[in-house]
Structures are given as structure tokens and as C-alpha cells.
CSV table of C-alpha atoms in Angstrom, one decimal:
chain,number,residue,atom,x,y,z
A,144,GLY,CA,-0.4,8.4,16.2
A,145,ASN,CA,-2.6,6.5,13.8
A,146,SER,CA,-1.9,2.8,13.4
A,147,VAL,CA,-3.4,-0.4,12.1
A,148,THR,CA,-3.1,-3.8,13.6
A,149,GLN,CA,-3.9,-7.1,11.9
A,150,MET,CA,-3.1,-10.7,12.4
A,151,GLU,CA,0.2,-11.4,10.6
A,152,GLY,CA,-0.3,-15.0,9.7
A,153,PRO,CA,0.5,-16.9,7.7
A,154,VAL,CA,-3.1,-18.2,7.5
A,155,THR,CA,-3.5,-21.5,5.8
A,156,LEU,CA,-7.0,-22.7,4.8
A,157,SER,CA,-8.5,-25.5,2.7
A,158,GLU,CA,-10.5,-24.5,-0.4
A,159,GLU,CA,-14.1,-23.6,0.5
A,160,ALA,CA,-13.3,-22.8,4.1
A,161,PHE,CA,-14.5,-19.6,5.8
A,162,LEU,CA,-12.0,-16.8,6.1
A,163,THR,CA,-11.7,-14.0,8.7
A,164,ILE,CA,-8.7,-11.7,8.9
A,165,ASN,CA,-8.9,-9.3,11.9
A,166,CYS,CA,-8.1,-5.7,11.6
A,167,THR,CA,-8.3,-3.0,14.3
A,168,TYR,CA,-7.1,0.6,14.1
A,169,THR,CA,-6.1,3.4,16.4
A,170,ALA,CA,-6.9,6.9,15.1
A,171,THR,CA,-8.1,10.3,16.3
A,172,GLY,CA,-11.3,10.9,14.4
A,173,TYR,CA,-13.0,8.8,11.8
A,174,PRO,CA,-10.8,7.6,8.9
A,175,SER,CA,-11.7,5.8,5.7
A,176,LEU,CA,-10.9,2.1,5.9
A,177,PHE,CA,-9.5,-0.1,3.1
A,178,TRP,CA,-8.5,-3.7,2.4
A,179,TYR,CA,-5.8,-4.1,-0.3
A,180,VAL,CA,-4.6,-7.4,-1.8
A,181,GLN,CA,-1.2,-8.1,-3.2
A,182,TYR,CA,-0.7,-11.1,-5.5
A,183,PRO,CA,2.8,-12.5,-5.9
A,184,GLY,CA,5.1,-10.2,-7.8
A,185,GLU,CA,2.5,-7.4,-8.1
A,186,GLY,CA,1.6,-4.1,-6.5
A,187,LEU,CA,-1.3,-3.7,-4.1
A,188,GLN,CA,-4.8,-3.5,-5.5
A,189,LEU,CA,-7.9,-2.2,-3.7
A,190,LEU,CA,-10.2,-5.0,-2.6
A,191,LEU,CA,-12.9,-3.0,-0.8
A,192,LYS,CA,-13.4,0.2,1.2
A,193,ALA,CA,-15.7,1.9,3.7
A,194,THR,CA,-15.8,5.6,4.4
A,195,LYS,CA,-18.1,5.9,7.5
A,196,ALA,CA,-19.3,3.9,10.5
A,197,ASP,CA,-21.6,0.9,9.7
A,198,ASP,CA,-20.7,1.0,6.0
A,199,LYS,CA,-20.1,-2.4,4.5
A,200,GLY,CA,-17.5,-2.8,1.7
A,201,SER,CA,-17.8,-5.8,-0.5
A,202,ASN,CA,-16.1,-7.2,-3.6
A,203,LYS,CA,-15.4,-10.6,-5.1
A,204,GLY,CA,-17.2,-12.4,-2.2
A,205,PHE,CA,-15.1,-10.5,0.4
A,206,GLU,CA,-16.9,-8.3,2.9
A,207,ALA,CA,-15.9,-5.9,5.8
A,208,THR,CA,-17.9,-3.7,8.0
A,209,TYR,CA,-16.7,-0.5,9.5
A,210,ARG,CA,-17.3,-0.8,13.3
A,211,LYS,CA,-16.7,2.4,15.1
A,212,GLU,CA,-17.5,1.1,18.5
A,213,THR,CA,-14.8,-1.6,18.3
A,214,THR,CA,-12.5,0.3,15.9
A,215,SER,CA,-12.4,-2.7,13.6
A,216,PHE,CA,-12.7,-3.6,10.0
A,217,HIS,CA,-12.5,-7.4,9.8
A,218,LEU,CA,-12.3,-9.1,6.4
A,219,GLU,CA,-14.5,-12.1,5.7
A,220,LYS,CA,-15.2,-14.5,2.9
A,221,GLY,CA,-17.6,-17.4,3.1
A,222,SER,CA,-15.7,-19.8,0.8
A,223,VAL,CA,-12.1,-19.2,-0.2
A,224,GLN,CA,-10.5,-20.4,-3.5
A,225,VAL,CA,-6.9,-21.2,-4.3
A,226,SER,CA,-6.8,-18.1,-6.4
A,227,ASP,CA,-7.4,-16.0,-3.2
A,228,SER,CA,-3.9,-16.9,-2.0
A,229,ALA,CA,-2.2,-13.5,-1.5
A,230,VAL,CA,-1.2,-11.0,1.1
A,231,TYR,CA,-4.0,-8.8,2.5
A,232,PHE,CA,-3.4,-5.3,3.9
A,233,CYS,CA,-5.8,-3.3,6.1
A,234,ALA,CA,-5.3,0.4,5.8
A,235,LEU,CA,-6.8,3.7,6.9
A,236,SER,CA,-6.6,7.3,5.6
A,237,PHE,CA,-7.8,10.6,6.7
A,238,ASN,CA,-8.9,13.4,4.3
A,239,TYR,CA,-10.0,10.8,1.9
A,240,GLY,CA,-7.1,9.8,-0.2
A,241,GLN,CA,-4.2,11.3,1.8
A,242,ASN,CA,-1.7,9.8,4.1
A,243,PHE,CA,-2.5,6.1,4.1
A,244,VAL,CA,-1.4,4.0,7.1
A,245,PHE,CA,-1.1,0.3,6.4
A,246,GLY,CA,-1.1,-2.7,8.6
A,247,PRO,CA,1.7,-5.3,8.4
A,248,GLY,CA,-0.2,-7.6,6.0
A,249,THR,CA,-1.6,-11.1,6.4
A,250,ARG,CA,-0.4,-13.8,4.1
A,251,LEU,CA,-3.2,-16.2,3.1
A,252,SER,CA,-2.5,-19.6,1.5
A,253,VAL,CA,-5.4,-21.7,0.3
A,254,LEU,CA,-4.8,-25.3,-0.4
A,255,PRO,CA,-6.8,-27.4,-2.9
B,1142,ASP,CA,-1.7,2.9,-21.5
B,1143,ALA,CA,-3.4,4.5,-18.6
B,1144,GLY,CA,-2.1,3.7,-15.1
B,1145,ILE,CA,0.9,4.0,-12.9
B,1146,THR,CA,4.2,2.6,-14.1
B,1147,GLN,CA,7.5,2.2,-12.3
B,1148,SER,CA,10.9,1.7,-13.8
B,1149,PRO,CA,13.1,-0.2,-13.6
B,1150,ARG,CA,11.4,-3.3,-12.3
B,1151,TYR,CA,14.7,-4.7,-11.0
B,1152,LYS,CA,17.9,-2.9,-10.1
B,1153,ILE,CA,21.2,-4.0,-8.6
B,1154,THR,CA,23.5,-1.3,-7.5
B,1155,GLU,CA,26.7,-0.9,-5.5
B,1156,THR,CA,27.0,0.7,-2.1
B,1157,GLY,CA,27.6,4.4,-2.4
B,1158,ARG,CA,26.2,4.9,-5.8
B,1159,GLN,CA,23.3,7.2,-6.6
B,1160,VAL,CA,20.2,5.5,-8.1
B,1161,THR,CA,16.9,6.9,-9.2
B,1162,LEU,CA,13.6,5.1,-9.3
B,1163,MET,CA,11.0,6.4,-11.7
B,1164,CYS,CA,7.3,6.7,-11.3
B,1165,HIS,CA,4.8,7.9,-13.9
B,1166,GLN,CA,1.0,8.2,-13.7
B,1167,THR,CA,-1.5,9.1,-16.4
B,1168,TRP,CA,-4.5,10.1,-14.4
B,1169,SER,CA,-3.3,13.5,-13.2
B,1170,HIS,CA,-3.9,12.4,-9.6
B,1171,SER,CA,-2.9,15.1,-7.1
B,1172,TYR,CA,-1.3,12.8,-4.5
B,1173,MET,CA,1.7,10.5,-5.1
B,1174,PHE,CA,3.5,8.3,-2.6
B,1175,TRP,CA,6.6,6.3,-2.3
B,1176,TYR,CA,6.6,3.2,0.0
B,1177,ARG,CA,9.2,0.6,0.8
B,1178,GLN,CA,8.1,-2.9,1.6
B,1179,ASP,CA,10.3,-5.1,3.9
B,1180,LEU,CA,9.6,-8.4,5.7
B,1181,GLY,CA,8.5,-7.7,9.2
B,1182,HIS,CA,7.7,-4.0,8.5
B,1183,GLY,CA,4.9,-4.1,5.9
B,1184,LEU,CA,4.7,-0.9,3.9
B,1185,ARG,CA,6.4,2.2,5.2
B,1186,LEU,CA,5.9,5.7,3.7
B,1187,ILE,CA,9.1,7.3,2.5
B,1188,TYR,CA,7.8,10.6,0.9
B,1189,TYR,CA,4.6,11.9,-0.4
B,1190,SER,CA,3.5,14.8,-2.6
B,1191,ALA,CA,0.2,16.7,-2.6
B,1192,ALA,CA,0.8,18.4,-5.9
B,1193,ALA,CA,3.6,19.5,-8.2
B,1194,ASP,CA,6.4,21.2,-6.3
B,1195,ILE,CA,4.9,20.1,-2.9
B,1196,THR,CA,6.5,17.2,-1.1
B,1197,ASP,CA,6.7,16.1,2.5
B,1198,LYS,CA,8.5,13.4,4.5
B,1199,GLY,CA,6.9,10.2,5.6
B,1200,GLU,CA,8.0,7.7,8.2
B,1201,VAL,CA,11.4,6.8,6.8
B,1202,PRO,CA,12.8,9.6,4.6
B,1203,ASP,CA,16.5,9.5,5.6
B,1204,GLY,CA,18.8,8.8,2.6
B,1205,TYR,CA,16.1,9.5,0.0
B,1206,VAL,CA,15.3,12.6,-2.1
B,1207,VAL,CA,12.2,13.2,-4.2
B,1208,SER,CA,11.1,15.9,-6.6
B,1209,ARG,CA,7.9,16.6,-8.5
B,1210,SER,CA,8.3,19.2,-11.2
B,1211,LYS,CA,5.3,17.7,-13.2
B,1212,THR,CA,2.1,16.3,-11.8
B,1213,GLU,CA,2.6,12.9,-13.5
B,1214,ASN,CA,6.1,12.1,-12.4
B,1215,PHE,CA,7.5,11.5,-9.0
B,1216,PRO,CA,11.1,10.1,-9.0
B,1217,LEU,CA,12.8,8.8,-5.9
B,1218,THR,CA,16.6,9.2,-5.6
B,1219,LEU,CA,18.9,7.3,-3.3
B,1220,GLU,CA,21.8,9.7,-3.0
B,1221,SER,CA,24.3,7.2,-1.7
B,1222,ALA,CA,22.9,3.7,-1.6
B,1223,THR,CA,23.3,1.5,1.5
B,1224,ARG,CA,22.6,-2.2,2.0
B,1225,SER,CA,19.8,-1.3,4.4
B,1226,GLN,CA,18.0,0.3,1.4
B,1227,THR,CA,17.7,-3.1,-0.3
B,1228,SER,CA,13.9,-3.4,-0.5
B,1229,VAL,CA,10.9,-3.4,-2.8
B,1230,TYR,CA,9.8,0.1,-3.6
B,1231,PHE,CA,6.2,1.0,-4.5
B,1232,CYS,CA,4.9,4.2,-6.0
B,1233,ALA,CA,1.2,5.0,-5.6
B,1234,SER,CA,-1.1,7.8,-6.6
B,1235,SER,CA,-4.5,9.0,-5.3
B,1236,ALA,CA,-7.3,11.4,-6.2
B,1237,LEU,CA,-9.3,13.0,-3.4
B,1238,THR,CA,-12.5,12.3,-5.2
B,1239,GLU,CA,-11.9,8.5,-5.2
B,1240,GLY,CA,-10.1,8.1,-2.0
B,1241,GLU,CA,-8.2,4.9,-2.9
B,1242,ALA,CA,-4.5,4.6,-3.7
B,1243,PHE,CA,-3.4,3.0,-7.0
B,1244,PHE,CA,-0.1,1.2,-6.9
B,1245,GLY,CA,2.6,0.5,-9.4
B,1246,GLN,CA,4.1,-3.0,-9.8
B,1247,GLY,CA,7.1,-2.2,-7.7
B,1248,THR,CA,10.9,-1.9,-8.1
B,1249,ARG,CA,13.0,-4.6,-6.5
B,1250,LEU,CA,16.3,-2.8,-5.5
B,1251,THR,CA,19.3,-4.7,-4.3
B,1252,VAL,CA,22.3,-2.8,-2.9
B,1253,VAL,CA,25.5,-4.9,-2.8
């Protein structure tokens, strides 16, 4: 079946540090890939997405590149802020908008 | 206001009682989803719906019932609540043209 694996954390960084959260997927075919972010007490919000191989999604300083050869979609940010503290979910979907599969989430804490 | 809203935000119920969680979206999105979020399990799909009067089971449907008589509403009913159904429940919707899922703020349900 389809699945998403990501580092579960928690990840603790100092402000302005470089962030990488790894995400790999298993799927038959070529899904769309997403990163969602969940702030405390809230629902998930889309952070970025990529729909085909070699696409790069970017938003708010975060980036991720769809790598078909390694079935990966790692999330990166060059300089994190305290306000980036949240839980990050990697996800995939087929048929563009249907049947999302989420990873377990990675909790990020950024210290001042 | 446009968006996706869940009610109630918090609910405490007793074992064996029936409880319904409401979800309403204003975008006329075709797809709607119910997820539960538990520590150690991430997000798990309970049920989803592709359109009014079309619903299908997800990963963990046992003990839950859904209906979708109108495109904008997708209520989730726990027919006889059990303590294992204590969780945070998220409703989401999606349009095929956009590909991403939009989440409600969640309902925290406690079964005592």
C-alpha cells in the first residue's frame, strides 16, 4: 500500500539554525506530495506542494523538491524562527485531491 | 465566513452514548474527509466522501457512521462511544482542481 515515512522527532533547534525534516514515500505510481503544518490547537494548513518529479514547492522560506529517484520530499529551511515551532506532516495523494496519506508528523521546537 | 468549520470544538461524553460531530464547508468542494489524530499514530482516515450521497471507508471506520445528504455537510456519528474513541477529530475538504486538503480546527472528544 501507499505510505509516508518521516522522522518523528522531536527536533529542537536554536533560532537561525538550518532545518531538514526527511520524508520518504512508498507508492505505486506518481503521487502529488505535500507538507502540512499544524500549530498548537489548530488544524493542519498546507505549507507547500509538488505535483510531479523535480518540482520544487516553496513557501515562507521553506522548500522541498520532489525526487522520484529516491522517493523523497525533504523539507528544508535555511534559518528557522521561534514562530516555526509546530508539527510538520508530509503527505501524498493520488488523483490530485483524493485519498491523502499522511506521515506521523515531526514536532519542531525552535528555541530563542 | 468562508471556510470549513467543525462543531463542537470540545466534547465530553459517556461510554455507550451516541455523539455526532458536525462539519460544514462553504466552498462546495467535492471531497470531504474525517480523520482522527492520536499520539503515536498521526492522522488516520476514518471515512471520506467523493460527493453527496457517496461515502467510503477509510483506515479505521469501525464504530463510526457518516452521511452526506448535502455537499456542504459531512457529519460523523459515534453510535456507541468507547474510551478508545477519545481523540482529536479533524474534518477536511478538497477540490480536484486545487489538489490540497483544507482542514477544520478539530474537535477534541473525550469519552469517560
